[in-house]
Tab-separated table of C-alpha atoms and ligand atoms in Angstrom:
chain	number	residue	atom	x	y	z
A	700	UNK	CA	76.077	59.217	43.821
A	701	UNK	CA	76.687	56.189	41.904
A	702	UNK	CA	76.156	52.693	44.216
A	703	UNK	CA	79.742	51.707	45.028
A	704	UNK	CA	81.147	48.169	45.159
A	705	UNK	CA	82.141	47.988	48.258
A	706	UNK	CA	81.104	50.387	51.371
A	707	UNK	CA	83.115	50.175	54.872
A	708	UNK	CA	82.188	51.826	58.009
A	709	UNK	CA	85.015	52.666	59.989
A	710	UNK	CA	88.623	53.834	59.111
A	711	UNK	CA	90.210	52.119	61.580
A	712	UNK	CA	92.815	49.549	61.059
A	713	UNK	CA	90.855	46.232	59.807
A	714	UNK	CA	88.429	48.740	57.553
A	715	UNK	CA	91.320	50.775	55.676
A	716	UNK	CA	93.345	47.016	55.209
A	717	UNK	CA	89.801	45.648	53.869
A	718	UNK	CA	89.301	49.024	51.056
A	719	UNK	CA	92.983	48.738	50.150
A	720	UNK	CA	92.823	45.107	49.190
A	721	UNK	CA	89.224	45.475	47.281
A	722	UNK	CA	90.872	48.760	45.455
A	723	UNK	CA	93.440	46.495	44.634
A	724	UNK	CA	91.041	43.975	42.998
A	725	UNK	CA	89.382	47.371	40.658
A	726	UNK	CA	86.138	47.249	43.239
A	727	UNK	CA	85.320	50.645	43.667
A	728	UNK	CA	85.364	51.485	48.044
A	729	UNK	CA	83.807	54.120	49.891
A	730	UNK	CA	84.767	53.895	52.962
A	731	UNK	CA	83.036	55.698	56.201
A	732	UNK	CA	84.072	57.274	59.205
A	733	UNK	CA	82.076	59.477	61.540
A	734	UNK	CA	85.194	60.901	63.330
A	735	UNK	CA	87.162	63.697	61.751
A	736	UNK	CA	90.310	61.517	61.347
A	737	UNK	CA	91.050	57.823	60.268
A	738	UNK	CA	92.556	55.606	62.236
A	739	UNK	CA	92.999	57.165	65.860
A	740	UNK	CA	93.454	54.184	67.886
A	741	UNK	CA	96.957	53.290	65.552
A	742	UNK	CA	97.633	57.154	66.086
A	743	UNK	CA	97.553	56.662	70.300
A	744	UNK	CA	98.472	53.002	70.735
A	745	UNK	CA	101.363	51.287	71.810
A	746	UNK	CA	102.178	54.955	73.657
A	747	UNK	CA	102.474	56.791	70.038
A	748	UNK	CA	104.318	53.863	68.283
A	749	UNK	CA	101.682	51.873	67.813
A	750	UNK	CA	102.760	47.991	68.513
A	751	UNK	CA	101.365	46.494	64.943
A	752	UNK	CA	102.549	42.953	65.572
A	753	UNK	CA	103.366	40.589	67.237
A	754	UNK	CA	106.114	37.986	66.071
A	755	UNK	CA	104.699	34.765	67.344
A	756	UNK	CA	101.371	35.004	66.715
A	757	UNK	CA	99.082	32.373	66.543
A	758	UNK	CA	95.207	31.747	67.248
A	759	UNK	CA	96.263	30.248	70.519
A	760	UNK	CA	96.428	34.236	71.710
A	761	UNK	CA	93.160	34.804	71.080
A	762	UNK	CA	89.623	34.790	73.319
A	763	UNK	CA	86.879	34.007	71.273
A	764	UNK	CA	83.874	31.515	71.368
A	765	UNK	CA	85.197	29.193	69.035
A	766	UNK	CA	88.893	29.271	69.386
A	767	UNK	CA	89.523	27.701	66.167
A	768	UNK	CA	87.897	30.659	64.277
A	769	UNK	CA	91.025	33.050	63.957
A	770	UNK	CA	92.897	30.381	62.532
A	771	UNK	CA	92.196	30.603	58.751
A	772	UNK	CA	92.465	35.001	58.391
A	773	UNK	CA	95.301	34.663	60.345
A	774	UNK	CA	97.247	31.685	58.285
A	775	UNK	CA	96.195	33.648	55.155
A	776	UNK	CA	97.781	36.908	56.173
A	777	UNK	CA	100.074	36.098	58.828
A	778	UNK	CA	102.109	38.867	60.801
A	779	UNK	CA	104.961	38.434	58.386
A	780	UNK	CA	102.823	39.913	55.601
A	781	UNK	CA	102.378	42.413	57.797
A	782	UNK	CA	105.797	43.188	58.453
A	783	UNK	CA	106.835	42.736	54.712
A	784	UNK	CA	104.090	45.732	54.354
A	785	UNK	CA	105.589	47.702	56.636
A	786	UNK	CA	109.218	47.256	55.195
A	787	UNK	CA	108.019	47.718	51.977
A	788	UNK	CA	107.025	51.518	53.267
A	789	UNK	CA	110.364	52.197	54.664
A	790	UNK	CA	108.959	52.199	57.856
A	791	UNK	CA	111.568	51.576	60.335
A	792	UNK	CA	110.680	48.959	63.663
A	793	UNK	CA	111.964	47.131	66.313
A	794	UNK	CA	110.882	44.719	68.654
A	795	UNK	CA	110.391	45.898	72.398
A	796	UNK	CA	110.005	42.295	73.962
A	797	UNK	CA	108.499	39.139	74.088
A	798	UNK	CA	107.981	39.359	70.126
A	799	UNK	CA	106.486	42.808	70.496
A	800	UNK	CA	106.802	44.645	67.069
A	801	UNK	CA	106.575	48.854	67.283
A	802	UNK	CA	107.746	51.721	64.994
A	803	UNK	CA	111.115	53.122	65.617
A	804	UNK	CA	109.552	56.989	65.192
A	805	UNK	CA	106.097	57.054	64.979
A	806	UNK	CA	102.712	54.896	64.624
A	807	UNK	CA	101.354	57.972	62.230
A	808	UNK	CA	103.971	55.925	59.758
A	809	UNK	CA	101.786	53.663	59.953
A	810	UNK	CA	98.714	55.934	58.983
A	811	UNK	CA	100.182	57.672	56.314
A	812	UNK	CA	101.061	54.564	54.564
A	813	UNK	CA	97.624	52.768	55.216
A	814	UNK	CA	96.272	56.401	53.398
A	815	UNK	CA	98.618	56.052	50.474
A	816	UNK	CA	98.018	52.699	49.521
A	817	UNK	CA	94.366	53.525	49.997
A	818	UNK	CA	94.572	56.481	47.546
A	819	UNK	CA	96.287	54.239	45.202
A	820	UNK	CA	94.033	51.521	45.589
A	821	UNK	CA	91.181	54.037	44.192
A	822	UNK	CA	89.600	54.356	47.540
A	823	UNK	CA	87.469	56.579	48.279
A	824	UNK	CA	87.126	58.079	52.362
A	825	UNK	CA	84.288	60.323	53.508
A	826	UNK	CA	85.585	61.774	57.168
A	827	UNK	CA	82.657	63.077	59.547
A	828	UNK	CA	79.919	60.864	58.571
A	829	UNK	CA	77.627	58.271	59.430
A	830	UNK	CA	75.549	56.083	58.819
A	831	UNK	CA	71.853	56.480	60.141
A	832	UNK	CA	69.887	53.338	58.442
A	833	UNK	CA	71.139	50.314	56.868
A	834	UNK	CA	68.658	48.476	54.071
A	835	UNK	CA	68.550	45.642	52.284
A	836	UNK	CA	68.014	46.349	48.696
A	837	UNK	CA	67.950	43.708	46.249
A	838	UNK	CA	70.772	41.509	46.572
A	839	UNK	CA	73.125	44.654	48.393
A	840	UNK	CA	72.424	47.383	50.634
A	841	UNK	CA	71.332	51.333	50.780
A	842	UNK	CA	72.627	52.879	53.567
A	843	UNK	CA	71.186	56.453	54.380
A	844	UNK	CA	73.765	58.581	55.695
A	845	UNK	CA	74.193	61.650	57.583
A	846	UNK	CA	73.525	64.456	55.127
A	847	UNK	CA	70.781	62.900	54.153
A	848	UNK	CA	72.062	61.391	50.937
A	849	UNK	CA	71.636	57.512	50.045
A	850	UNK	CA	74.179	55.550	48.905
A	851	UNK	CA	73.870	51.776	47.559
A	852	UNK	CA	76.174	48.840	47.545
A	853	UNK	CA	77.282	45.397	46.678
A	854	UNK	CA	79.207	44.389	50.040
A	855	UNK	CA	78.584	46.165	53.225
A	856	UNK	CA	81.637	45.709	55.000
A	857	UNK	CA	81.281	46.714	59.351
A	858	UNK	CA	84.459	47.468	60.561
A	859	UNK	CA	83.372	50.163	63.462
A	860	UNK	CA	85.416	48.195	66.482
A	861	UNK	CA	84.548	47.721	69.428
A	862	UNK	CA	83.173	49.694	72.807
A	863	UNK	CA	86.637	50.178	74.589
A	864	UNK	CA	87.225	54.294	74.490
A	865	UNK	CA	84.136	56.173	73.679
A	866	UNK	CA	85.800	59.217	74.071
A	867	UNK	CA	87.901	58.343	70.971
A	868	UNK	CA	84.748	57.275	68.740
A	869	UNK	CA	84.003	53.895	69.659
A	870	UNK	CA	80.169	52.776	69.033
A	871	UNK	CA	77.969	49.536	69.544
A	872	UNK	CA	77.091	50.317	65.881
A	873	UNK	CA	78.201	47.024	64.430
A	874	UNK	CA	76.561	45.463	67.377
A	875	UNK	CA	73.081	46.943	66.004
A	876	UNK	CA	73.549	46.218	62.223
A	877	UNK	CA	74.512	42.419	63.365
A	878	UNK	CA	71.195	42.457	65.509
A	879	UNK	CA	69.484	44.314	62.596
A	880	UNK	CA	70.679	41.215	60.026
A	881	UNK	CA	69.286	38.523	63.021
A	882	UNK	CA	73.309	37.690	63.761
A	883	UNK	CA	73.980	36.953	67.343
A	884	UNK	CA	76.072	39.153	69.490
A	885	UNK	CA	78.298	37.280	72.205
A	886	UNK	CA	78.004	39.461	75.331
A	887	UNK	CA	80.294	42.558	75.486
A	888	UNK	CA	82.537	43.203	78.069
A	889	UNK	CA	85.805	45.366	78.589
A	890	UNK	CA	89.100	43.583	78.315
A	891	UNK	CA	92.671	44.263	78.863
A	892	UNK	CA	91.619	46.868	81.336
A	893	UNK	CA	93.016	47.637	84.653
A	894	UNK	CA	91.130	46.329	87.386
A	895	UNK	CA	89.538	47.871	90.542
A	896	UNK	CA	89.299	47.422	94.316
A	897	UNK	CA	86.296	48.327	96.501
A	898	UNK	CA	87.293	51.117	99.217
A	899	UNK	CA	88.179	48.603	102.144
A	900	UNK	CA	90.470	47.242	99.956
A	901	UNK	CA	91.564	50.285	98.563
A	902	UNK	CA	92.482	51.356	101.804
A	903	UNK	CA	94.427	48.541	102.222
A	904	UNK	CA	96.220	48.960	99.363
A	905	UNK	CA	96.481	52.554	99.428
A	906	UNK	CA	99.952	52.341	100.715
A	907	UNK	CA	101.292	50.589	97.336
A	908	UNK	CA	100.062	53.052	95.277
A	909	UNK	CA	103.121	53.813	92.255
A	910	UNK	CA	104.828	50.219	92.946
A	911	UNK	CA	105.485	47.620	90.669
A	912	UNK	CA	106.824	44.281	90.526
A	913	UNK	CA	107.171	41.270	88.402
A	914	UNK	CA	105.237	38.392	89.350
A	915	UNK	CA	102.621	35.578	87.543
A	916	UNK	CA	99.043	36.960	87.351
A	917	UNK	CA	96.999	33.152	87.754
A	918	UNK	CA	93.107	33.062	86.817
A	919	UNK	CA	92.912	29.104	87.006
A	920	UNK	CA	95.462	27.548	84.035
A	921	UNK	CA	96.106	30.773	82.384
A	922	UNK	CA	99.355	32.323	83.840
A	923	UNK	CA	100.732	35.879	82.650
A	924	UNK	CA	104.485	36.461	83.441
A	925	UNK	CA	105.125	40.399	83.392
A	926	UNK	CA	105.299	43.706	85.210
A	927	UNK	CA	102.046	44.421	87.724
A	928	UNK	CA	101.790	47.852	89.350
A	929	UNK	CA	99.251	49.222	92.354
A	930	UNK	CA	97.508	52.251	91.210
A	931	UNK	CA	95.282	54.374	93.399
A	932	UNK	CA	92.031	52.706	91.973
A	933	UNK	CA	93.476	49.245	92.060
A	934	UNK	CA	95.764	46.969	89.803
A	935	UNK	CA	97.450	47.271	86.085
A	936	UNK	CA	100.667	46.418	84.420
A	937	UNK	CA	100.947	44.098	81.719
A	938	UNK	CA	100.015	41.435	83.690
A	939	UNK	CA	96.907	42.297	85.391
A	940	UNK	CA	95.939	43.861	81.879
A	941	UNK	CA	96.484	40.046	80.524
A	942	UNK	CA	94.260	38.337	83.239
A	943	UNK	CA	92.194	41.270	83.541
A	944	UNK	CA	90.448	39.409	79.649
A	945	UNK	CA	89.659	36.158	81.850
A	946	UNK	CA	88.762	37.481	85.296
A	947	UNK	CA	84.994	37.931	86.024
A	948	UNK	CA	83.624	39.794	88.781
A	949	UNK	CA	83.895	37.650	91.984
A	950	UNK	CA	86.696	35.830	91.065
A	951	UNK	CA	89.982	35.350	92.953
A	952	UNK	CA	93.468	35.976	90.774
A	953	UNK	CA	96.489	34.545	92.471
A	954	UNK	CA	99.767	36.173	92.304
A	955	UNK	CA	103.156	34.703	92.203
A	956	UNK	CA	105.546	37.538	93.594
A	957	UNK	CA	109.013	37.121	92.022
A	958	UNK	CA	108.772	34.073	90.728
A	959	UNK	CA	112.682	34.237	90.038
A	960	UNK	CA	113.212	33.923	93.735
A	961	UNK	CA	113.392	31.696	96.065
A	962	UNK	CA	111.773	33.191	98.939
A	963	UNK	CA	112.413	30.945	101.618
A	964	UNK	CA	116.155	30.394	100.733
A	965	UNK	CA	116.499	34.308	100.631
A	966	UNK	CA	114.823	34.243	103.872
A	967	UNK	CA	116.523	31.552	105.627
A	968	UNK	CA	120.144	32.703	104.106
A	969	UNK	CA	119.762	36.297	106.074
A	970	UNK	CA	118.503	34.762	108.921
A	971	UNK	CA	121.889	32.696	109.115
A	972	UNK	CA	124.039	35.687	108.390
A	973	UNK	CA	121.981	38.405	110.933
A	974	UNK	CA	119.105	36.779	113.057
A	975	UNK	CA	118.728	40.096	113.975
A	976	UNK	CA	117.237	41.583	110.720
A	977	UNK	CA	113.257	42.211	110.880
A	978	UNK	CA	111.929	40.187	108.004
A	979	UNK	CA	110.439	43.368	106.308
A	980	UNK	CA	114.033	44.494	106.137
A	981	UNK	CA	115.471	41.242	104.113
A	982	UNK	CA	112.681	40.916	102.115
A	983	UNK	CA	112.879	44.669	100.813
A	984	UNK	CA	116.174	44.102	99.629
A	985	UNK	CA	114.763	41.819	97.105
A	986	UNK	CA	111.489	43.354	97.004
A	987	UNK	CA	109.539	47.203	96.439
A	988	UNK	CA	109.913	48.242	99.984
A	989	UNK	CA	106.586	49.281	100.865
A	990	UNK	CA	105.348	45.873	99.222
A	991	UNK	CA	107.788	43.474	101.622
A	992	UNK	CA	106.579	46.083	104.802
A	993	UNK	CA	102.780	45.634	103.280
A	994	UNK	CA	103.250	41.470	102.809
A	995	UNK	CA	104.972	40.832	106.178
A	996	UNK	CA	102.886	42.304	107.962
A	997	UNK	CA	99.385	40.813	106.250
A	998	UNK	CA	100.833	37.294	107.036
A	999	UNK	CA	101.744	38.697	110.601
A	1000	UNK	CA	105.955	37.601	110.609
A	1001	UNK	CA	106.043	40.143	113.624
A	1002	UNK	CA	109.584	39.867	115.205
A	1003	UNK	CA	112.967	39.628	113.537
A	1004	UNK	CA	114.504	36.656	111.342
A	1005	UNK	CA	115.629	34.381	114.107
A	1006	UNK	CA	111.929	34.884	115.802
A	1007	UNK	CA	110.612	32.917	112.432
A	1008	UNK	CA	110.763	28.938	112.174
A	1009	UNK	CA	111.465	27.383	109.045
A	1010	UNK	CA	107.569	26.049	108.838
A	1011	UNK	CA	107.045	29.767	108.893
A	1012	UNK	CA	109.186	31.169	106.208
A	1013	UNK	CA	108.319	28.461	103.869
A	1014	UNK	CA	104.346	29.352	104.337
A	1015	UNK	CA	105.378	32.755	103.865
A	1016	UNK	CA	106.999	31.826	100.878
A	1017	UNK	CA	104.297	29.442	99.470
A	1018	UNK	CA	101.825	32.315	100.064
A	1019	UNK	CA	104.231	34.815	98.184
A	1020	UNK	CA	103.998	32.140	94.962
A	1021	UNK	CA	99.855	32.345	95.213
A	1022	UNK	CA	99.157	35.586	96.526
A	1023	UNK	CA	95.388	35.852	96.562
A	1024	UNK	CA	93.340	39.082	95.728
A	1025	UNK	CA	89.784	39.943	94.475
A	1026	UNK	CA	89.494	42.885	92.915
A	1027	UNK	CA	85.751	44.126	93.042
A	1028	UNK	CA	85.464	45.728	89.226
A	1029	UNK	CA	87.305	47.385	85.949
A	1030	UNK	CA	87.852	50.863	85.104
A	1031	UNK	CA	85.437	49.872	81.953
A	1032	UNK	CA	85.313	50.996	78.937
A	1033	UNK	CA	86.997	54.134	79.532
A	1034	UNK	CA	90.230	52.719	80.059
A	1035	UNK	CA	89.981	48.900	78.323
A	1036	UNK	CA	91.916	48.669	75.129
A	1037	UNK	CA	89.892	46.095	73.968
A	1038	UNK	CA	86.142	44.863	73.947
A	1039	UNK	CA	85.933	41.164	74.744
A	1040	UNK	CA	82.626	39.359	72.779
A	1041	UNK	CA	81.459	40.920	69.369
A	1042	UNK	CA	79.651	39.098	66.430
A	1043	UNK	CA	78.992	35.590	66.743
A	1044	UNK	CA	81.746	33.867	64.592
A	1045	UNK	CA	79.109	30.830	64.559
A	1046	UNK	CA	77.243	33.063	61.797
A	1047	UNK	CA	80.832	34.175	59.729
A	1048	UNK	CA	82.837	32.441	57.545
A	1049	UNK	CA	86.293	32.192	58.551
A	1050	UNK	CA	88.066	32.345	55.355
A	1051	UNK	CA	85.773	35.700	54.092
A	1052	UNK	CA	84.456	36.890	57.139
A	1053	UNK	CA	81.055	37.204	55.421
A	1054	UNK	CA	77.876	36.623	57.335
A	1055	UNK	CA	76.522	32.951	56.263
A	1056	UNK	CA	73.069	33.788	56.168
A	1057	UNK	CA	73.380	37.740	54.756
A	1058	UNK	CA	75.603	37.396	51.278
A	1059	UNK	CA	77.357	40.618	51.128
A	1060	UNK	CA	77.696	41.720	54.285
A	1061	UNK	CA	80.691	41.002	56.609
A	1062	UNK	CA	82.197	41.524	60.079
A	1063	UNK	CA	85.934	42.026	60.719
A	1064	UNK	CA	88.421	43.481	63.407
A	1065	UNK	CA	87.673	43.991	66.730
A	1066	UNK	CA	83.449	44.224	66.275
A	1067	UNK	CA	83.677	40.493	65.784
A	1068	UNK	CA	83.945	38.254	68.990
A	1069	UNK	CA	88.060	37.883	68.427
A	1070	UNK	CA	89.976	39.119	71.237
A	1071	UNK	CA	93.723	39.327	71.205
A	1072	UNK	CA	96.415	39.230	74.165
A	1073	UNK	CA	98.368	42.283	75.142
A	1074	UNK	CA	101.107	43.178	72.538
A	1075	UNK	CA	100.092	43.262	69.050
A	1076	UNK	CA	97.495	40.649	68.619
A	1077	UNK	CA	94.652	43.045	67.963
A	1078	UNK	CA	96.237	44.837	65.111
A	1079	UNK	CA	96.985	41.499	63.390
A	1080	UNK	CA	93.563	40.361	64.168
A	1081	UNK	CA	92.575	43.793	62.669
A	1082	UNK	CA	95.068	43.186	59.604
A	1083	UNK	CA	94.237	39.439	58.958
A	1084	UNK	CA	90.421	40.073	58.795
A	1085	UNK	CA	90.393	43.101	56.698
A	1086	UNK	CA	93.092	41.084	54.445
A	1087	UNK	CA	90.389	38.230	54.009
A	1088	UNK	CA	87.334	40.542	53.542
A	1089	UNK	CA	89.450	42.740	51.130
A	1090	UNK	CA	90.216	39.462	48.687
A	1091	UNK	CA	86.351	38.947	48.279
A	1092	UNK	CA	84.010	41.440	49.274
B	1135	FDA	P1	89.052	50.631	65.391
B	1135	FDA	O1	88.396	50.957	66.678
B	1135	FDA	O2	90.498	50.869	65.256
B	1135	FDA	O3	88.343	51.428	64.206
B	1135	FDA	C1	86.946	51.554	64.116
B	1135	FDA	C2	86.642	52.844	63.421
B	1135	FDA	O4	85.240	52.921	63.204
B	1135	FDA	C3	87.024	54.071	64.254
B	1135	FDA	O5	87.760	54.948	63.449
B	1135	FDA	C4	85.672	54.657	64.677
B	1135	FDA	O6	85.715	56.070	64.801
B	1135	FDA	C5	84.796	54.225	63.511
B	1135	FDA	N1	83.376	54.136	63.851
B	1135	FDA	C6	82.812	53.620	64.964
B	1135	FDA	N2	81.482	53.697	64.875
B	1135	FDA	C7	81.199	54.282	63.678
B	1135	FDA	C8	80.002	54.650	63.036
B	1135	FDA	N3	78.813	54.439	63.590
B	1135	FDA	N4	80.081	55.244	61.803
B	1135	FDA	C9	81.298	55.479	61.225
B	1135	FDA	N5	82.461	55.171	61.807
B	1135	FDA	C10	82.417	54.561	63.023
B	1135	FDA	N6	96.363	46.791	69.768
B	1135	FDA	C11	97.551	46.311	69.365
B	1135	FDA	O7	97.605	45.274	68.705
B	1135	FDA	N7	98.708	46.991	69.673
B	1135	FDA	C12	98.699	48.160	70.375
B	1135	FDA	O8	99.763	48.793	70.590
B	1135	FDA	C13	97.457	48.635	70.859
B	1135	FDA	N8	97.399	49.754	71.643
B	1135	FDA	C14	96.175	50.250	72.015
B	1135	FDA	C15	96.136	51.398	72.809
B	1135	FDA	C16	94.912	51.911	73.196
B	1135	FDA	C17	94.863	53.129	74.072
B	1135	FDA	C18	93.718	51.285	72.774
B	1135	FDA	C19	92.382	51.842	73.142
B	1135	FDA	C20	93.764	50.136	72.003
B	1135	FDA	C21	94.993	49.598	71.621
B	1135	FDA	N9	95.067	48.424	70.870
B	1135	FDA	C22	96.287	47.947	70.491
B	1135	FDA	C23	93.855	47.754	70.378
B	1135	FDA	C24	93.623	48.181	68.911
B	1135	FDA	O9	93.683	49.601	68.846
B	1135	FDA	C25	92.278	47.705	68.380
B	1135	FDA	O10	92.107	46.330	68.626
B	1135	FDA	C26	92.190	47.968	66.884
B	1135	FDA	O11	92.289	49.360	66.667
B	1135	FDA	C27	90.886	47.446	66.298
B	1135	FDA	O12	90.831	47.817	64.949
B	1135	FDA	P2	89.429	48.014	64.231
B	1135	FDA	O13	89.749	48.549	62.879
B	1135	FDA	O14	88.617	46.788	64.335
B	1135	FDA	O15	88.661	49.109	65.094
């Protein structure tokens, strides 16, 4: 086959925004994906209706090395382009919460848009292959794949995500071809993943199992206000999924139960109106019942409301607003919808995305060491950086 413009391995979000944008430009784009379908993390995400965006995006919802990286891709394609793209499809959305963007039907919308504009970009996609070698050649690439067949290059664009879901595809390939190209690879780790408790504590908290609450997941300053629930290996919710980016193993997370009550006045009001109450019993009007039973009990409030001095419901209530727990580990990469760490960004220019030292290649979406919050960020990340790759590459 003739050597293309532009190659792309992966079909996933940032690599079918990158060959639609170089199409665009009259590049010709293979792009390359070793699964049988494009794009099957937008097919299962936000629970089928894929959350594409979020409204107030900005690089300050990001974990990455250098925190000012993001900035540039995502001022040049912001989430508005994104959502102009989308209306320009017809595609109908709302937003859930907390500037959370989703498709009214269907995130295979989505898809079938993304494969339309590819077609009419010119692009070409080869389903069920891969890539075995990569090799410099001259001032691009030949990249032996699969079936045996070479096929040459200008830009060699990785877009092959991250490590979170192997089941659905996911490979440390862009990992190796940075290594391969002497880039350096910030340390991989699963992120927004629910986390896990070691069987003591899992007996402990095997009572909570199904219950949820709102409350403040704290690692140090950063602070996540949203729903947590107790599963039977541990903790998740939106929350815990947050913090679970910033926790490392060993550390403490502190949890603020509620914190649109005040405890203490609760508390001290029912004691006023029926001493007689056990404390369990007033708290669980306010909270899960098996969580008041569980909390009382751990801070020992034995007895009934009049039994329990002021000094003591306040304590109670300061240890309800910095609840302390330690989980042990993460359901991994099984479960993580993200991978924290990825490509250096020290070796990739922000505006292009292209590695500094390897003209012609270049890094985007999720392989590179950008990690968004919960609730759109990692599409836009995904969008942004195959936008900026697209315009050049
Ligand atoms: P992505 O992983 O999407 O695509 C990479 C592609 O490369 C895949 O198609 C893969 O098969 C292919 N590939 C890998 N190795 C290859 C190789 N060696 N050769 C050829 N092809 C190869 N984010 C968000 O913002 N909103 C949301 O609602 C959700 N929901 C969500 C749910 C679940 C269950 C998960 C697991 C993740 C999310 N995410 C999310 C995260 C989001 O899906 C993710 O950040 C983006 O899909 C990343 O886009 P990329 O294009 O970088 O990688």
């Amino acid at each position: 086959m003739d050597p293309r413009d532009v190659v792309i391995i992966g079909a996933g979000a940032a690599g079918l925004m990158c060959a639609i944008e170089a199409g665009r430009r009259g590049r010709s784009v293979t792009l390359i994906e070793h699964s049988k379908a494009p794009a099957e993390k937008i097919r299962i995400s936000g629970g089928g209706r894929c959350n594409f965006t979020n409204m107030h995006t900005t690089a300050e919802n990001f974990l990455s090395g250098n925190r000012h990286f993001a900035k540039s891709a995502l001022r040049r394609y912001t989430q508005w382009d994104f959502v102009d793209w989308i209306n320009g499809h017809n595609i109908p959305w709302h937003e859930k919460t907390l500037g959370q963007l989703f498709c009214d039907h269907s995130a295979k919308d989505i898809i079938a848009a993304l494969l339309a504009d590819l077609k009419a970009s010119g692009g070409e996609l080869r389903l069920s292959t891969s890539v075995t070698e990569v090799a410099r050649e001259g001032d691009g690439f030949r990249l032996t794949l699969s079936d045996g067949s070479t096929l040459g290059c200008q830009s060699l664009v990785i877009a092959s995500g991250g490590k979170s879901i192997p089941k659905m595809g996911a490979t440390g390939f862009g990992y190796d071809v940075a290594r391969q190209f002497g880039l350096d690879i910030v340390e991989t780790r699963p992120g927004l993943v629910p986390l896990t408790f070691d069987p003591d504590m899992l007996t402990r908290f095997k009572p909570l199992a199904g219950v949820a609450v709102d409350g403040v997941a704290c690692h140090g300053k950063t602070r996540f206000a949203e729903a947590m629930l107790f599963t039977h290996r541990g903790l998740s919710g939106p929350a815990i999924l947050q913090i679970s980016s910033y926790w490392r193993e060993g550390d403490t997370l502190h949890v603020h139960i509620r914190p649109d009550l005040d405890i203490f006045d609760i508390l001290r009001t029912a004691r006023q109106a029926n001493g007689r109450q056990a404390v369990q019993t007033a708290l669980g009007e306010h909270l899960p019942k098996r969580l008041a039973a569980m909390l009382v009990e751990e801070f020992g409030l034995s007895g009934n409301l009049a039994d329990q001095s002021d000094k003591k419901l306040r304590a109670f209530a300061d240890h309800l607003a910095a609840w302390p727990i330690t989980p042990t580990g993460s359901e991994g990469y099984r479960t993580a919808e993200v991978t924290l760490g990825g490509v250096n960004t020290d070796g990739l220019d922000s505006r292009t995305m292209q590695a500094r030292a390897v003209p012609g290649l270049y890094f985007i979406g999720e392989v590179v060491d950008v990690t968004g919050w919960l609730g759109g960020y990692n599409f836009q990340w995904a969008w942004s950086s195959g936008w900026c790759a697209g315009q050049v590459a």
